[in-house]
Amino acid sequence: MSSIIHGPGAATALSTFNPVDSKKLTNLSVRSQRYIVAGSDASKKKSFGSSLTVRHSQKLIPNAAAVATKKEADTSASTGHELLLFEALQEGLEEEMDRDANVCVMGEDVGHYGGSYKVTKGLADKFGDLRVLDTPICENAFTGMAIGAAMTGLRPVIEGMNMGFLLLAFNQISNNCGMLHYTSGGQFTIPVVIRGPGGVGRQLGAEHSQRLESYFQSIPGIQMVACSTPYNAKGLMKAAIRSENPVILFEHVLLYNLKEKIPDEDYICNLEEAEMVRPGEHITILTYSRMRYHVMQAAKTLVNKGYDPEVIDIRSLKPFDLHTIGNSVKKTHRVLIVEECMRTGGIGASLTAAINENFHDYLDAPVMCLSSQDVPTPYAGTLEEWTVVQPAQIVTAVEQLCQ
Amino acid sequence: MATAFAPTKLTATLPLHGSQENRLVLPIRLAPHSSFLGSTRSLTLHSSRRLNHAHATRRSPPVVGVQEVVKEKKSINSLLITKEEGLVLYEDMILGRSFEDMCAQMYYRGKMFGFVHLYNGQEAVSTGFIKLLTKSDSVVSTYRDHVHALSKGVSARAVMSELFGKVTGCCRGQGGSMHMFSKEHNMLGGFAFIGEGIPVATGAAFSSKYRRDVLKQDCEDVTVAFFGDGTCNNGQFYECLNMAALWKLPIIFVVENNLWAIGMSHLRATSDPEIWKKGPAFGMPGVHVDGMDVLKVREVAKEAVTRARRGEGPTLVECETYRFRGHSLADPDELRDAAEKAKYAARDPIAALKKYLIENKLVKEAELKSIEKKIDELVEEAVEFADASPQPGRSQLLENVFADPKGFGIGPDGRYRCEDPKFTEGTAQV
């Protein structure tokens, strides 16, 4: 996967870039191969200087774990530091734990083991066994325990070792996490963060390859976000911890080793905003989490074929950022949604409905949604590959929509 | 000083009549034809007794026998309570009973709807435990929570209004009968699904421990979790017993065993119906107590609460009690045997306490009558207040869904939906 570098530098037309305002992006040359990652917390504007590197065109293996790429050009005197996505999550968590003594972590193997994906590595040594609590294997009960702790003043971060395990905690997540603030008439807040890896990995089998965002999306009272880069992983982690609402942060098993340079200073990513990955003119491609990388790979092919896709990482799965999405639809008039959820009842299905409801007049073609097959993820590598959306399908879909 | 609730020494029946016996009667186990659990059926003894014993000896320091605590008291004065305490207990139980009776009336008059579960008959458990707690201690309950809320200090007005669905209710009318919450009084609910409150209680206890051990604050708050016999077959119960014992959380698990889960008899649903035994299996003391006797409950509660405050960990207390009414106001209550009901009606906790207070010359009958009158007026006033209170307006619909209403997201116009004026009117599309 590519690494995206934020460099300092002389102000250019881009440096006045307001991450939220995508209108300014139309000034860019559509043939440009520059990709700008929006740090969408507008109050912490960074200057995107002229030293953006061109993305290395590299053949990506569709279902391989994300690997770091060689940096094309070294930006000397660069601020920021480079790290992997799981380290970014850890950094965000650690900073928030330093900042607020009420923040604690609960989950299986988060303490002494350091987390099964190493997101909590070293934290138990630093903060102690009570603040980084190794729980027994009882998702429903320890999620409920975290909720009770949140009601009485703590700010727990619950780790589901795999998001699929949270199915066991559904009672607590739905009834208590989502609804208690309302049923108590606003008396109790539940500032929990529920996080963990989900999504289709590398032949992990059906039960470890689930996408729970589709099951949780109807629960009132919760927010859901999905991270996809080290930058937004850290930002979303911190924002989620600081939020007074219960937030579910979806990470992806295959993205933990993505490498990126992130700022040294404190920053957060707005929980309710989407991220403009690549501005364009012809078609809006909405995606999130790992599919972002399949889309970007398809985008390379599309650009070579003369298309100019606008790629938006929706990041906020609940609620949808209809402003960023809407502005894009109004510009391109064509929408393709690429997601990893199942066809039935997934995030894409909801997003399709939302777009049709709000932006119907702006559409020149029906909204197309590419999702995973309604199939339990098979173990066999070939079959697994066919259950998720691949870049070739994305290219075909764009060509079809843009006829 | 270590205390020990040795499981084998349990069910100390404290003589209610203030007899001068120092030696307490200890019906250790159930004899083959005992009336344990009020059932006319005989229960066979299991070999699990042996296992229990083994467990008890393996575990780390249990709590001291209730009998020892009471013995101390007895040497000073032979009564279990003072007059002031007696009046407080009496008033609390009368409040619980009158309130629930009024609820029934109001329900049949169409002032409240849905599922309403009344607590008549079980007052001794609520009063026995909650009157020992401070304001900062927490209580977690189930759907049968009106009286727990009242005992904890939530005003009758607030509870009645909540039942009527009015804005002045403790949850602004948004919770209802099964969701009584009060931040001020640390009443953490009110849960509709059985068992789902137990982890929440465990979390509140965890907070206490965290405050003490991590934040180094002075925190002795305990949490009391109330739930029924049916819940004791639910996974969440066991998961929490494990965690509470593992981390020595300051929590007391109180089982209100009224023998019936709607129409399912406890004996038909449970392989080993003696719930208190399940405590030692997890490394905590398990105690069985007569839940129709507020003084006995209180003695057991004192010990359990003190244990928790000292950091010695959780206790499982099984209170044998009975609900005089059906499961809810919609339950015709046809399955329960009239003889069983009569048996427990004769053990009405309020009548029992009244008898104790009068026989021991702690109070005069007139004082009790005046309490009853006072409570009657209080409950009537609560109804009037609830009747006169306004219903929630449309604007309340979307409030409180999120603590931070930005959670509703950004609308197509770029503004947060909560900034939309229609949002506060409750008519916004979210």
mmCIF file of N, CA and C in Angstrom, chain B residues 321-359:
data_model
loop_
_atom_site.group_PDB
_atom_site.id
_atom_site.type_symbol
_atom_site.label_atom_id
_atom_site.label_comp_id
_atom_site.label_asym_id
_atom_site.label_seq_id
_atom_site.Cartn_x
_atom_site.Cartn_y
_atom_site.Cartn_z
ATOM 1 N N THR B 321 -38.267 -15.247 49.084
ATOM 2 C CA THR B 321 -39.361 -14.287 49.245
ATOM 3 C C THR B 321 -40.529 -14.703 48.358
ATOM 4 N N TYR B 322 -41.503 -13.828 48.249
ATOM 5 C CA TYR B 322 -42.700 -14.202 47.496
ATOM 6 C C TYR B 322 -43.402 -12.964 47.006
ATOM 7 N N ARG B 323 -43.925 -13.016 45.792
ATOM 8 C CA ARG B 323 -44.693 -11.867 45.334
ATOM 9 C C ARG B 323 -46.177 -12.179 45.505
ATOM 10 N N PHE B 324 -46.866 -11.256 46.167
ATOM 11 C CA PHE B 324 -48.271 -11.525 46.459
ATOM 12 C C PHE B 324 -49.157 -11.396 45.234
ATOM 13 N N ARG B 325 -48.683 -10.616 44.276
ATOM 14 C CA ARG B 325 -49.474 -10.453 43.060
ATOM 15 C C ARG B 325 -48.874 -11.300 41.944
ATOM 16 N N GLY B 326 -49.480 -11.181 40.784
ATOM 17 C CA GLY B 326 -48.951 -11.909 39.628
ATOM 18 C C GLY B 326 -47.636 -11.315 39.164
ATOM 19 N N HIS B 327 -47.053 -11.916 38.178
ATOM 20 C CA HIS B 327 -45.779 -11.451 37.637
ATOM 21 C C HIS B 327 -45.874 -9.996 37.210
ATOM 22 N N SER B 328 -46.945 -9.677 36.503
ATOM 23 C CA SER B 328 -47.202 -8.293 36.130
ATOM 24 C C SER B 328 -48.701 -8.091 36.232
ATOM 25 N N LEU B 329 -49.130 -6.878 35.966
ATOM 26 C CA LEU B 329 -50.558 -6.616 36.072
ATOM 27 C C LEU B 329 -51.350 -7.302 34.974
ATOM 28 N N ALA B 330 -50.648 -7.846 34.028
ATOM 29 C CA ALA B 330 -51.353 -8.561 32.958
ATOM 30 C C ALA B 330 -51.415 -10.065 33.216
ATOM 31 N N ASP B 331 -50.792 -10.480 34.302
ATOM 32 C CA ASP B 331 -50.697 -11.909 34.574
ATOM 33 C C ASP B 331 -51.892 -12.370 35.410
ATOM 34 N N PRO B 332 -52.695 -13.326 34.924
ATOM 35 C CA PRO B 332 -53.849 -13.781 35.699
ATOM 36 C C PRO B 332 -53.462 -14.596 36.934
ATOM 37 N N ASP B 333 -52.199 -15.019 36.983
ATOM 38 C CA ASP B 333 -51.691 -15.693 38.185
ATOM 39 C C ASP B 333 -52.537 -16.918 38.546
ATOM 40 N N GLU B 334 -52.695 -17.784 37.566
ATOM 41 C CA GLU B 334 -53.544 -18.959 37.827
ATOM 42 C C GLU B 334 -52.762 -20.194 38.221
ATOM 43 N N LEU B 335 -51.454 -20.156 37.940
ATOM 44 C CA LEU B 335 -50.679 -21.381 38.154
ATOM 45 C C LEU B 335 -50.286 -21.616 39.607
ATOM 46 N N ARG B 336 -50.210 -20.557 40.349
ATOM 47 C CA ARG B 336 -49.688 -20.736 41.705
ATOM 48 C C ARG B 336 -50.773 -21.264 42.631
ATOM 49 N N ASP B 337 -50.351 -22.144 43.434
ATOM 50 C CA ASP B 337 -51.207 -22.858 44.357
ATOM 51 C C ASP B 337 -51.731 -21.935 45.469
ATOM 52 N N ALA B 338 -53.021 -22.016 45.742
ATOM 53 C CA ALA B 338 -53.598 -21.137 46.771
ATOM 54 C C ALA B 338 -52.971 -21.374 48.139
ATOM 55 N N ALA B 339 -52.631 -22.593 48.409
ATOM 56 C CA ALA B 339 -52.037 -22.913 49.712
ATOM 57 C C ALA B 339 -50.679 -22.234 49.852
ATOM 58 N N GLU B 340 -49.922 -22.240 48.747
ATOM 59 C CA GLU B 340 -48.612 -21.588 48.776
ATOM 60 C C GLU B 340 -48.776 -20.103 49.041
ATOM 61 N N LYS B 341 -49.721 -19.518 48.330
ATOM 62 C CA LYS B 341 -49.941 -18.082 48.498
ATOM 63 C C LYS B 341 -50.340 -17.763 49.929
ATOM 64 N N ALA B 342 -51.212 -18.585 50.473
ATOM 65 C CA ALA B 342 -51.695 -18.330 51.832
ATOM 66 C C ALA B 342 -50.547 -18.429 52.827
ATOM 67 N N LYS B 343 -49.707 -19.395 52.582
ATOM 68 C CA LYS B 343 -48.568 -19.610 53.472
ATOM 69 C C LYS B 343 -47.679 -18.386 53.546
ATOM 70 N N TYR B 344 -47.415 -17.816 52.393
ATOM 71 C CA TYR B 344 -46.545 -16.638 52.389
ATOM 72 C C TYR B 344 -47.279 -15.378 52.827
ATOM 73 N N ALA B 345 -48.579 -15.339 52.555
ATOM 74 C CA ALA B 345 -49.345 -14.171 53.013
ATOM 75 C C ALA B 345 -49.297 -14.078 54.533
ATOM 76 N N ALA B 346 -49.242 -15.248 55.161
ATOM 77 C CA ALA B 346 -49.169 -15.265 56.626
ATOM 78 C C ALA B 346 -47.811 -14.742 57.106
ATOM 79 N N ARG B 347 -46.854 -14.710 56.203
ATOM 80 C CA ARG B 347 -45.516 -14.222 56.565
ATOM 81 C C ARG B 347 -45.265 -12.826 56.019
ATOM 82 N N ASP B 348 -46.326 -12.087 55.868
ATOM 83 C CA ASP B 348 -46.206 -10.720 55.332
ATOM 84 C C ASP B 348 -45.125 -9.951 56.098
ATOM 85 N N PRO B 349 -44.123 -9.438 55.391
ATOM 86 C CA PRO B 349 -43.015 -8.786 56.103
ATOM 87 C C PRO B 349 -43.433 -7.560 56.885
ATOM 88 N N ILE B 350 -44.432 -6.869 56.401
ATOM 89 C CA ILE B 350 -44.851 -5.666 57.118
ATOM 90 C C ILE B 350 -45.530 -6.052 58.430
ATOM 91 N N ALA B 351 -46.385 -7.023 58.355
ATOM 92 C CA ALA B 351 -47.057 -7.493 59.575
ATOM 93 C C ALA B 351 -46.031 -8.015 60.573
ATOM 94 N N ALA B 352 -45.022 -8.706 60.040
ATOM 95 C CA ALA B 352 -44.004 -9.280 60.921
ATOM 96 C C ALA B 352 -43.223 -8.185 61.653
ATOM 97 N N LEU B 353 -42.839 -7.162 60.894
ATOM 98 C CA LEU B 353 -42.079 -6.087 61.532
ATOM 99 C C LEU B 353 -42.938 -5.346 62.542
ATOM 100 N N LYS B 354 -44.184 -5.145 62.171
ATOM 101 C CA LYS B 354 -45.109 -4.447 63.084
ATOM 102 C C LYS B 354 -45.196 -5.215 64.395
ATOM 103 N N LYS B 355 -45.347 -6.497 64.249
ATOM 104 C CA LYS B 355 -45.463 -7.352 65.432
ATOM 105 C C LYS B 355 -44.207 -7.234 66.285
ATOM 106 N N TYR B 356 -43.058 -7.279 65.641
ATOM 107 C CA TYR B 356 -41.783 -7.194 66.376
ATOM 108 C C TYR B 356 -41.681 -5.878 67.129
ATOM 109 N N LEU B 357 -42.007 -4.801 66.408
ATOM 110 C CA LEU B 357 -41.859 -3.484 67.023
ATOM 111 C C LEU B 357 -42.773 -3.325 68.230
ATOM 112 N N ILE B 358 -43.988 -3.824 68.089
ATOM 113 C CA ILE B 358 -44.940 -3.644 69.176
ATOM 114 C C ILE B 358 -44.636 -4.575 70.334
ATOM 115 N N GLU B 359 -44.354 -5.813 70.003
ATOM 116 C CA GLU B 359 -44.080 -6.784 71.080
ATOM 117 C C GLU B 359 -42.852 -6.416 71.878
#
